[in-house]
PDB file of C-alpha atoms in Angstrom:
ATOM      1  CA  MET A   1      -0.054  -0.067  -0.090  1.00 95.00           C
ATOM      2  CA  LYS A   2       1.127   3.314  -0.748  1.00 98.00           C
ATOM      3  CA  VAL A   3       0.699   5.880   2.324  1.00 98.00           C
ATOM      4  CA  LEU A   4       0.922   9.465   2.587  1.00 98.00           C
ATOM      5  CA  ILE A   5       1.745  10.956   6.379  1.00 97.00           C
ATOM      6  CA  VAL A   6       0.845  15.027   6.495  1.00 97.00           C
ATOM      7  CA  VAL A   7       2.555  17.273   8.593  1.00 96.00           C
ATOM      8  CA  ASN A   8       1.839  21.012   8.929  1.00 94.00           C
ATOM      9  CA  ALA A   9       3.799  23.123   6.313  1.00 94.00           C
ATOM     10  CA  TYR A  10       5.713  24.847   8.927  1.00 93.00           C
ATOM     11  CA  ILE A  11       6.260  22.378  11.528  1.00 89.00           C
ATOM     12  CA  LYS A  12       9.246  22.971  14.007  1.00 86.00           C
ATOM     13  CA  ASN A  13       8.295  20.662  16.890  1.00 81.00           C
ATOM     14  CA  ALA A  14      10.421  18.266  17.253  1.00 84.00           C
ATOM     15  CA  SER A  15       7.659  15.869  19.154  1.00 82.00           C
ATOM     16  CA  GLN A  16       5.525  16.362  15.765  1.00 84.00           C
ATOM     17  CA  LEU A  17       8.479  15.225  13.579  1.00 90.00           C
ATOM     18  CA  SER A  18       9.058  12.386  15.627  1.00 93.00           C
ATOM     19  CA  GLN A  19       5.546  11.137  15.587  1.00 95.00           C
ATOM     20  CA  ALA A  20       5.447  11.150  11.892  1.00 97.00           C
ATOM     21  CA  GLU A  21       9.016   9.326  11.905  1.00 97.00           C
ATOM     22  CA  ARG A  22       7.475   6.587  13.929  1.00 97.00           C
ATOM     23  CA  ILE A  23       4.585   5.641  12.228  1.00 98.00           C
ATOM     24  CA  ALA A  24       6.413   5.739   8.889  1.00 98.00           C
ATOM     25  CA  GLU A  25       9.088   3.108  10.411  1.00 98.00           C
ATOM     26  CA  GLU A  26       6.190   1.112  11.739  1.00 98.00           C
ATOM     27  CA  LEU A  27       4.223   1.146   8.434  1.00 98.00           C
ATOM     28  CA  SER A  28       7.370   0.527   6.425  1.00 98.00           C
ATOM     29  CA  ALA A  29       8.154  -2.433   8.518  1.00 98.00           C
ATOM     30  CA  LEU A  30       4.682  -3.572   7.353  1.00 98.00           C
ATOM     31  CA  GLY A  31       5.231  -3.582   3.815  1.00 98.00           C
ATOM     32  CA  ALA A  32       3.760  -0.252   3.050  1.00 98.00           C
ATOM     33  CA  ALA A  33       5.518   2.588   0.862  1.00 98.00           C
ATOM     34  CA  VAL A  34       5.186   5.633   2.802  1.00 98.00           C
ATOM     35  CA  GLU A  35       5.849   9.521   2.255  1.00 97.00           C
ATOM     36  CA  VAL A  36       6.160  12.249   4.925  1.00 97.00           C
ATOM     37  CA  LYS A  37       4.881  15.506   3.265  1.00 96.00           C
ATOM     38  CA  ARG A  38       4.254  18.650   4.687  1.00 96.00           C
ATOM     39  CA  ASN A  39       0.977  20.471   4.023  1.00 95.00           C
ATOM     40  CA  PHE A  40       1.866  21.844   0.597  1.00 93.00           C
ATOM     41  CA  ASN A  41      -0.175  22.125  -2.109  1.00 88.00           C
ATOM     42  CA  LEU A  42      -1.472  18.238  -1.933  1.00 94.00           C
ATOM     43  CA  ALA A  43      -4.664  18.935  -3.289  1.00 91.00           C
ATOM     44  CA  GLU A  44      -6.131  21.467  -5.142  1.00 89.00           C
ATOM     45  CA  ILE A  45      -9.686  22.520  -6.874  1.00 91.00           C
ATOM     46  CA  SER A  46      -9.187  22.315 -10.638  1.00 86.00           C
ATOM     47  CA  GLY A  47     -12.557  23.234 -12.409  1.00 83.00           C
ATOM     48  CA  ASN A  48     -15.213  21.503 -10.629  1.00 84.00           C
ATOM     49  CA  ARG A  49     -13.273  18.525  -8.864  1.00 90.00           C
ATOM     50  CA  VAL A  50     -10.584  18.318  -6.129  1.00 93.00           C
ATOM     51  CA  SER A  51      -7.433  16.536  -7.472  1.00 90.00           C
ATOM     52  CA  ALA A  52      -4.674  15.401  -5.464  1.00 90.00           C
ATOM     53  CA  GLU A  53      -1.610  12.818  -5.862  1.00 88.00           C
ATOM     54  CA  LYS A  54      -2.774   8.983  -5.312  1.00 92.00           C
ATOM     55  CA  TYR A  55      -2.447   7.311  -2.359  1.00 97.00           C
ATOM     56  CA  ASP A  56      -4.221   4.641  -0.455  1.00 97.00           C
ATOM     57  CA  PHE A  57      -4.800   6.238   2.721  1.00 98.00           C
ATOM     58  CA  CYS A  58      -3.417   9.174   4.678  1.00 98.00           C
ATOM     59  CA  VAL A  59      -2.230   9.618   8.316  1.00 98.00           C
ATOM     60  CA  TYR A  60      -3.430  12.868   9.093  1.00 98.00           C
ATOM     61  CA  LEU A  61      -1.029  14.476  11.668  1.00 97.00           C
ATOM     62  CA  ASP A  62      -2.124  18.431  10.900  1.00 95.00           C
ATOM     63  CA  LYS A  63      -4.912  20.601  12.025  1.00 93.00           C
ATOM     64  CA  ASP A  64      -5.454  22.075   8.815  1.00 94.00           C
ATOM     65  CA  ARG A  65      -8.973  21.799   8.323  1.00 93.00           C
ATOM     66  CA  VAL A  66      -9.018  23.050   4.767  1.00 95.00           C
ATOM     67  CA  ALA A  67      -6.584  20.901   3.155  1.00 96.00           C
ATOM     68  CA  ALA A  68      -8.010  17.678   5.168  1.00 97.00           C
ATOM     69  CA  ARG A  69     -11.627  18.270   3.367  1.00 97.00           C
ATOM     70  CA  LEU A  70      -9.652  18.962   0.170  1.00 96.00           C
ATOM     71  CA  LEU A  71      -7.877  15.415   0.438  1.00 97.00           C
ATOM     72  CA  GLU A  72     -11.221  13.657   1.696  1.00 97.00           C
ATOM     73  CA  LYS A  73     -12.918  15.548  -1.373  1.00 96.00           C
ATOM     74  CA  SER A  74     -10.410  13.723  -3.493  1.00 95.00           C
ATOM     75  CA  GLY A  75     -11.494  10.209  -2.437  1.00 95.00           C
ATOM     76  CA  LEU A  76      -8.512   9.971   0.073  1.00 97.00           C
ATOM     77  CA  ARG A  77      -9.271   7.985   3.189  1.00 98.00           C
ATOM     78  CA  LEU A  78      -7.774   9.983   6.304  1.00 98.00           C
ATOM     79  CA  PHE A  79      -6.920   8.697   9.647  1.00 98.00           C
ATOM     80  CA  ASN A  80      -8.238  10.543  11.491  1.00 98.00           C
ATOM     81  CA  SER A  81     -11.035  12.098   9.628  1.00 98.00           C
ATOM     82  CA  ALA A  82     -11.511  15.851   8.835  1.00 98.00           C
ATOM     83  CA  ALA A  83     -14.948  15.783  10.807  1.00 98.00           C
ATOM     84  CA  ALA A  84     -13.066  14.045  13.705  1.00 98.00           C
ATOM     85  CA  ILE A  85     -10.229  16.487  13.713  1.00 97.00           C
ATOM     86  CA  GLU A  86     -12.185  19.559  13.660  1.00 97.00           C
ATOM     87  CA  VAL A  87     -14.267  18.990  16.439  1.00 97.00           C
ATOM     88  CA  CYS A  88     -11.290  17.554  18.599  1.00 96.00           C
ATOM     89  CA  ASP A  89      -9.139  20.827  17.510  1.00 95.00           C
ATOM     90  CA  ASP A  90     -11.742  23.279  18.960  1.00 96.00           C
ATOM     91  CA  LYS A  91     -12.347  22.383  22.667  1.00 96.00           C
ATOM     92  CA  MET A  92     -15.139  24.046  23.471  1.00 96.00           C
ATOM     93  CA  LEU A  93     -16.773  21.939  20.199  1.00 97.00           C
ATOM     94  CA  THR A  94     -15.335  18.848  21.944  1.00 97.00           C
ATOM     95  CA  ASN A  95     -17.427  19.916  25.035  1.00 97.00           C
ATOM     96  CA  THR A  96     -20.346  20.652  23.001  1.00 97.00           C
ATOM     97  CA  ALA A  97     -20.299  17.073  21.165  1.00 97.00           C
ATOM     98  CA  LEU A  98     -19.989  15.141  24.376  1.00 97.00           C
ATOM     99  CA  ALA A  99     -22.878  17.078  26.573  1.00 96.00           C
ATOM    100  CA  GLY A 100     -25.863  14.995  26.943  1.00 95.00           C
ATOM    101  CA  LEU A 101     -24.180  11.953  25.843  1.00 96.00           C
ATOM    102  CA  GLY A 102     -23.668  10.657  29.639  1.00 95.00           C
ATOM    103  CA  PHE A 103     -19.837  11.442  29.973  1.00 96.00           C
ATOM    104  CA  ASN A 104     -18.686  13.511  32.976  1.00 95.00           C
ATOM    105  CA  VAL A 105     -17.217  16.832  32.115  1.00 96.00           C
ATOM    106  CA  PRO A 106     -16.234  19.865  34.066  1.00 96.00           C
ATOM    107  CA  ASP A 107     -19.007  22.647  34.087  1.00 96.00           C
ATOM    108  CA  CYS A 108     -17.979  25.234  31.413  1.00 97.00           C
ATOM    109  CA  ILE A 109     -19.282  28.557  29.946  1.00 98.00           C
ATOM    110  CA  TYR A 110     -18.405  29.668  26.417  1.00 97.00           C
ATOM    111  CA  ALA A 111     -17.368  33.335  25.986  1.00 97.00           C
ATOM    112  CA  PRO A 112     -19.356  34.993  23.301  1.00 96.00           C
ATOM    113  CA  LEU A 113     -17.898  35.585  19.991  1.00 94.00           C
ATOM    114  CA  CYS A 114     -16.991  39.270  19.620  1.00 96.00           C
ATOM    115  CA  TYR A 115     -16.280  41.361  16.602  1.00 95.00           C
ATOM    116  CA  ASN A 116     -15.437  44.678  17.461  1.00 95.00           C
ATOM    117  CA  ALA A 117     -12.203  45.954  18.969  1.00 92.00           C
ATOM    118  CA  ASP A 118     -13.643  48.835  21.093  1.00 94.00           C
ATOM    119  CA  SER A 119     -15.775  46.288  22.812  1.00 96.00           C
ATOM    120  CA  ILE A 120     -15.588  46.455  26.525  1.00 96.00           C
ATOM    121  CA  PRO A 121     -16.028  43.143  28.826  1.00 96.00           C
ATOM    122  CA  ASP A 122     -20.136  42.313  30.154  1.00 96.00           C
ATOM    123  CA  SER A 123     -19.728  42.521  33.651  1.00 96.00           C
ATOM    124  CA  GLY A 124     -22.933  40.932  34.016  1.00 97.00           C
ATOM    125  CA  PHE A 125     -21.661  37.918  31.844  1.00 98.00           C
ATOM    126  CA  LEU A 126     -18.238  38.003  34.173  1.00 98.00           C
ATOM    127  CA  ASP A 127     -20.368  37.878  37.158  1.00 98.00           C
ATOM    128  CA  GLY A 128     -22.264  35.263  36.205  1.00 98.00           C
ATOM    129  CA  VAL A 129     -18.837  33.241  35.366  1.00 98.00           C
ATOM    130  CA  ALA A 130     -17.491  33.807  38.837  1.00 98.00           C
ATOM    131  CA  LYS A 131     -21.153  32.898  40.735  1.00 98.00           C
ATOM    132  CA  ARG A 132     -21.279  29.448  38.343  1.00 98.00           C
ATOM    133  CA  LEU A 133     -17.573  28.367  38.486  1.00 98.00           C
ATOM    134  CA  GLY A 134     -16.138  29.786  41.553  1.00 97.00           C
ATOM    135  CA  PHE A 135     -12.517  30.965  41.960  1.00 97.00           C
ATOM    136  CA  PRO A 136      -9.947  29.796  40.877  1.00 96.00           C
ATOM    137  CA  LEU A 137     -11.012  29.052  37.437  1.00 96.00           C
ATOM    138  CA  VAL A 138      -9.702  27.990  34.262  1.00 95.00           C
ATOM    139  CA  ALA A 139      -9.687  30.260  31.395  1.00 97.00           C
ATOM    140  CA  LYS A 140      -9.067  28.287  28.049  1.00 96.00           C
ATOM    141  CA  SER A 141      -8.549  29.323  24.098  1.00 96.00           C
ATOM    142  CA  ASN A 142     -10.759  27.200  22.154  1.00 96.00           C
ATOM    143  CA  TYR A 143      -7.597  26.577  20.069  1.00 94.00           C
ATOM    144  CA  GLY A 144      -4.369  25.467  21.166  1.00 85.00           C
ATOM    145  CA  SER A 145      -1.877  22.311  22.164  1.00 79.00           C
ATOM    146  CA  LEU A 146       0.588  21.607  24.680  1.00 73.00           C
ATOM    147  CA  GLY A 147      -1.084  23.739  27.558  1.00 73.00           C
ATOM    148  CA  ALA A 148      -0.950  26.930  25.193  1.00 79.00           C
ATOM    149  CA  GLY A 149      -3.764  29.299  25.878  1.00 82.00           C
ATOM    150  CA  VAL A 150      -4.840  27.516  29.159  1.00 89.00           C
ATOM    151  CA  GLU A 151      -4.471  29.713  32.272  1.00 93.00           C
ATOM    152  CA  LEU A 152      -5.569  29.762  35.732  1.00 94.00           C
ATOM    153  CA  VAL A 153      -7.972  32.671  36.720  1.00 96.00           C
ATOM    154  CA  ALA A 154      -7.937  33.427  40.868  1.00 96.00           C
ATOM    155  CA  ASP A 155     -10.251  36.171  41.189  1.00 97.00           C
ATOM    156  CA  LYS A 156     -12.614  38.762  39.412  1.00 97.00           C
ATOM    157  CA  GLU A 157      -9.501  41.211  38.716  1.00 97.00           C
ATOM    158  CA  GLN A 158      -7.671  38.737  36.688  1.00 97.00           C
ATOM    159  CA  LEU A 159     -11.031  37.147  34.992  1.00 98.00           C
ATOM    160  CA  TYR A 160     -11.687  40.710  33.832  1.00 97.00           C
ATOM    161  CA  GLY A 161      -7.960  40.950  32.331  1.00 97.00           C
ATOM    162  CA  TYR A 162      -8.170  37.649  30.890  1.00 96.00           C
ATOM    163  CA  GLU A 163     -11.721  38.223  29.087  1.00 97.00           C
ATOM    164  CA  LYS A 164     -10.060  41.842  27.997  1.00 96.00           C
ATOM    165  CA  ARG A 165      -7.054  40.232  26.120  1.00 95.00           C
ATOM    166  CA  ASN A 166      -8.987  37.528  24.425  1.00 96.00           C
ATOM    167  CA  LEU A 167     -12.122  39.288  23.602  1.00 96.00           C
ATOM    168  CA  LEU A 168     -11.826  38.946  20.063  1.00 96.00           C
ATOM    169  CA  SER A 169     -10.597  34.941  20.150  1.00 96.00           C
ATOM    170  CA  PRO A 170     -12.928  32.121  20.805  1.00 97.00           C
ATOM    171  CA  HIS A 171     -12.555  30.854  24.532  1.00 97.00           C
ATOM    172  CA  PHE A 172     -14.519  29.711  27.515  1.00 97.00           C
ATOM    173  CA  TYR A 173     -14.254  29.107  30.820  1.00 98.00           C
ATOM    174  CA  GLN A 174     -14.323  25.897  33.033  1.00 97.00           C
ATOM    175  CA  LYS A 175     -14.674  24.818  36.342  1.00 96.00           C
ATOM    176  CA  LEU A 176     -11.247  23.714  38.318  1.00 94.00           C
ATOM    177  CA  ILE A 177     -11.236  20.283  39.078  1.00 92.00           C
ATOM    178  CA  ASP A 178      -8.711  20.082  42.295  1.00 84.00           C
ATOM    179  CA  CYS A 179      -6.331  17.220  41.594  1.00 76.00           C
ATOM    180  CA  GLY A 180      -3.874  17.929  44.212  1.00 69.00           C
ATOM    181  CA  CYS A 181      -1.540  19.565  41.583  1.00 69.00           C
ATOM    182  CA  GLY A 182      -1.015  19.463  37.885  1.00 74.00           C
ATOM    183  CA  ARG A 183      -2.392  16.000  37.318  1.00 87.00           C
ATOM    184  CA  ASP A 184      -4.016  14.239  34.585  1.00 92.00           C
ATOM    185  CA  THR A 185      -4.101  10.131  32.819  1.00 95.00           C
ATOM    186  CA  ARG A 186      -3.854  10.452  29.307  1.00 96.00           C
ATOM    187  CA  VAL A 187      -5.673   7.434  27.852  1.00 98.00           C
ATOM    188  CA  LEU A 188      -4.405   6.607  24.028  1.00 98.00           C
ATOM    189  CA  VAL A 189      -7.235   4.825  22.253  1.00 98.00           C
ATOM    190  CA  ILE A 190      -6.356   3.213  18.707  1.00 98.00           C
ATOM    191  CA  GLY A 191      -9.477   1.537  16.642  1.00 98.00           C
ATOM    192  CA  GLY A 192     -12.333   1.373  19.590  1.00 97.00           C
ATOM    193  CA  ARG A 193      -9.529  -0.168  21.861  1.00 98.00           C
ATOM    194  CA  ALA A 194      -7.693   1.747  25.048  1.00 98.00           C
ATOM    195  CA  VAL A 195      -3.992   0.586  24.775  1.00 98.00           C
ATOM    196  CA  CYS A 196      -2.387   2.239  27.513  1.00 97.00           C
ATOM    197  CA  ALA A 197      -2.389   4.778  30.139  1.00 97.00           C
ATOM    198  CA  MET A 198       0.131   7.506  31.587  1.00 96.00           C
ATOM    199  CA  ASP A 199      -0.274   9.596  34.611  1.00 93.00           C
ATOM    200  CA  ARG A 200       1.138  13.095  33.598  1.00 89.00           C
ATOM    201  CA  ILE A 201       2.251  14.823  37.035  1.00 86.00           C
ATOM    202  CA  ASN A 202       3.628  18.645  36.994  1.00 76.00           C
ATOM    203  CA  GLU A 203       4.464  19.556  40.660  1.00 67.00           C
ATOM    204  CA  SER A 204       5.333  23.346  39.169  1.00 52.00           C
ATOM    205  CA  ASP A 205       2.209  23.848  37.045  1.00 55.00           C
ATOM    206  CA  PHE A 206      -1.490  23.281  37.108  1.00 59.00           C
ATOM    207  CA  ARG A 207      -0.864  22.303  33.486  1.00 60.00           C
ATOM    208  CA  SER A 208       0.218  18.559  33.547  1.00 58.00           C
ATOM    209  CA  ASN A 209       1.900  18.520  30.128  1.00 60.00           C
ATOM    210  CA  ILE A 210       5.066  16.768  29.160  1.00 54.00           C
ATOM    211  CA  GLU A 211       6.322  19.679  27.274  1.00 56.00           C
ATOM    212  CA  LEU A 212       5.987  22.188  30.327  1.00 52.00           C
ATOM    213  CA  GLY A 213       8.025  20.027  32.926  1.00 54.00           C
ATOM    214  CA  GLY A 214       5.451  17.196  33.996  1.00 60.00           C
ATOM    215  CA  ARG A 215       7.017  13.670  34.132  1.00 70.00           C
ATOM    216  CA  GLY A 216       4.827  10.414  32.916  1.00 70.00           C
ATOM    217  CA  GLU A 217       4.452   7.334  35.002  1.00 91.00           C
ATOM    218  CA  LYS A 218       2.600   4.213  33.800  1.00 93.00           C
ATOM    219  CA  ALA A 219      -1.075   4.087  35.212  1.00 94.00           C
ATOM    220  CA  GLN A 220      -3.352   1.125  36.084  1.00 93.00           C
ATOM    221  CA  LEU A 221      -5.933   1.062  32.817  1.00 95.00           C
ATOM    222  CA  ASP A 222      -8.946  -0.357  34.631  1.00 95.00           C
ATOM    223  CA  GLY A 223     -12.612  -1.077  33.329  1.00 94.00           C
ATOM    224  CA  GLY A 224     -14.314   1.757  33.898  1.00 96.00           C
ATOM    225  CA  LEU A 225     -11.418   4.263  32.510  1.00 97.00           C
ATOM    226  CA  ALA A 226     -10.951   2.088  29.332  1.00 98.00           C
ATOM    227  CA  ASP A 227     -14.643   2.215  29.035  1.00 98.00           C
ATOM    228  CA  MET A 228     -15.264   5.722  29.171  1.00 98.00           C
ATOM    229  CA  CYS A 229     -12.535   6.802  26.700  1.00 98.00           C
ATOM    230  CA  VAL A 230     -13.375   4.195  24.002  1.00 98.00           C
ATOM    231  CA  GLY A 231     -16.760   5.642  24.450  1.00 98.00           C
ATOM    232  CA  VAL A 232     -15.710   9.225  23.932  1.00 98.00           C
ATOM    233  CA  ALA A 233     -13.464   8.150  20.837  1.00 98.00           C
ATOM    234  CA  ASN A 234     -16.478   6.204  19.357  1.00 98.00           C
ATOM    235  CA  CYS A 235     -18.820   9.111  19.831  1.00 98.00           C
ATOM    236  CA  LEU A 236     -16.096  11.410  18.305  1.00 98.00           C
ATOM    237  CA  GLY A 237     -15.388   9.352  15.156  1.00 98.00           C
ATOM    238  CA  LEU A 238     -11.900   8.820  16.357  1.00 98.00           C
ATOM    239  CA  ASP A 239      -9.351   6.030  14.956  1.00 98.00           C
ATOM    240  CA  TYR A 240      -6.573   7.097  16.928  1.00 98.00           C
ATOM    241  CA  CYS A 241      -6.708   9.764  19.916  1.00 98.00           C
ATOM    242  CA  GLY A 242      -5.091  10.577  23.488  1.00 98.00           C
ATOM    243  CA  ILE A 243      -7.688  11.748  25.895  1.00 97.00           C
ATOM    244  CA  ASP A 244      -7.055  13.472  29.294  1.00 96.00           C
ATOM    245  CA  VAL A 245      -9.152  12.254  32.443  1.00 96.00           C
ATOM    246  CA  LEU A 246      -9.057  14.371  35.304  1.00 95.00           C
ATOM    247  CA  THR A 247      -9.737  12.636  38.805  1.00 92.00           C
ATOM    248  CA  GLY A 248     -10.874  14.746  41.360  1.00 90.00           C
ATOM    249  CA  LYS A 249     -10.313  14.084  45.199  1.00 87.00           C
ATOM    250  CA  ASP A 250     -13.811  12.500  45.657  1.00 87.00           C
ATOM    251  CA  GLY A 251     -12.369  10.093  43.044  1.00 90.00           C
ATOM    252  CA  ALA A 252     -14.879  11.282  39.947  1.00 93.00           C
ATOM    253  CA  ARG A 253     -13.390  11.032  36.726  1.00 96.00           C
ATOM    254  CA  TYR A 254     -13.830  14.086  34.290  1.00 96.00           C
ATOM    255  CA  ILE A 255     -12.821  13.893  30.497  1.00 97.00           C
ATOM    256  CA  CYS A 256     -10.855  17.380  30.388  1.00 95.00           C
ATOM    257  CA  GLU A 257     -10.000  17.273  26.781  1.00 95.00           C
ATOM    258  CA  VAL A 258      -9.466  14.922  23.510  1.00 97.00           C
ATOM    259  CA  ASN A 259      -6.555  15.050  21.055  1.00 96.00           C
ATOM    260  CA  SER A 260      -6.885  13.536  17.861  1.00 96.00           C
ATOM    261  CA  ASN A 261      -3.274  13.922  17.224  1.00 94.00           C
ATOM    262  CA  ALA A 262      -1.888  13.033  20.992  1.00 95.00           C
ATOM    263  CA  PHE A 263       1.833  12.372  21.178  1.00 93.00           C
ATOM    264  CA  PHE A 264       2.556   8.875  22.100  1.00 95.00           C
ATOM    265  CA  ALA A 265       6.659   8.824  23.021  1.00 93.00           C
ATOM    266  CA  ALA A 266       6.338   9.550  26.124  1.00 92.00           C
ATOM    267  CA  ALA A 267       3.377   6.437  26.814  1.00 94.00           C
ATOM    268  CA  GLU A 268       5.611   4.028  24.666  1.00 95.00           C
ATOM    269  CA  ARG A 269       8.661   4.880  26.942  1.00 94.00           C
ATOM    270  CA  VAL A 270       6.638   4.395  30.430  1.00 95.00           C
ATOM    271  CA  CYS A 271       4.214   1.767  29.540  1.00 96.00           C
ATOM    272  CA  GLY A 272       6.293  -0.331  27.276  1.00 96.00           C
ATOM    273  CA  ILE A 273       3.859  -0.634  24.616  1.00 96.00           C
ATOM    274  CA  ASN A 274       4.704  -0.105  20.654  1.00 98.00           C
ATOM    275  CA  VAL A 275       2.010   2.673  19.912  1.00 98.00           C
ATOM    276  CA  ALA A 276       3.219   3.420  16.734  1.00 98.00           C
ATOM    277  CA  LYS A 277       3.066  -0.221  15.713  1.00 98.00           C
ATOM    278  CA  ALA A 278      -0.731  -0.842  17.135  1.00 98.00           C
ATOM    279  CA  TYR A 279      -1.828   2.277  14.899  1.00 98.00           C
ATOM    280  CA  ALA A 280       0.104   1.137  12.046  1.00 98.00           C
ATOM    281  CA  GLN A 281      -1.309  -2.556  12.226  1.00 98.00           C
ATOM    282  CA  TYR A 282      -4.934  -1.222  12.794  1.00 98.00           C
ATOM    283  CA  MET A 283      -4.638   1.436   9.754  1.00 98.00           C
ATOM    284  CA  LEU A 284      -3.579  -1.624   7.365  1.00 98.00           C
ATOM    285  CA  ASN A 285      -6.593  -3.910   8.518  1.00 98.00           C
ATOM    286  CA  LYS A 286      -9.084  -1.421   8.445  1.00 97.00           C
ATOM    287  CA  MET A 287      -8.227  -0.585   4.564  1.00 97.00           C
ATOM    288  CA  GLY A 288      -7.236  -4.058   3.579  1.00 88.00           C
TER     289      GLY A 288
END
């Protein structure tokens, strides 16, 4: 099989490049012919048709929704699909998609879109956020990876300042789940199966990200955790994902975020699982 792996056109992050290389390595070992390409001119609209170079399928490691849609329009099967990538790339859209389906998600309030730079944050709205969510609370940009755009807000003054700075950008506010420190559990799901779980712990930041100084430890993947994460992945139509789960001091579990292109290097290292091989085998079986 001929496989295309797509990375962002302007990629600089070493972890993202390593992700593509690991998947390419395992696909090649299983007999596939693999090309890794940056997202430049992979598909175009010619007349009334979308045309693209011919591959059997594509491992799409970018978040460029237009390119994903164009490649699918040309007839190419994407892992993950454009629709799944879109719903995971927008954190508030993820929460919206999961609402009412029985999954435990931290309470959140979206900030209405603003198009006028001279607008003033609405004090009534912010008072409502403070009353409903309490302090400290978490402010999040709808878009962003590796902890970017996520801030802890301690009081009304900080809340007003965050709203003012981000008035023209999609964002929302979320109830803080007290886990004792920057801590969550990353569960990797491939093809409807939870393959491993890793606790991420950061004692110097409320964000647990490895890239922000957190460390990874192998976690117990019990049936309840596995079933919850598989259910989320299935509802969002994901072939592969990393799901971040918060556990409150009362033991309740919450779906924090869903990452359609979750990094797996740390999980492979601490869990002793060849995630890249499992993903490669799943895709080839699916297309076989």
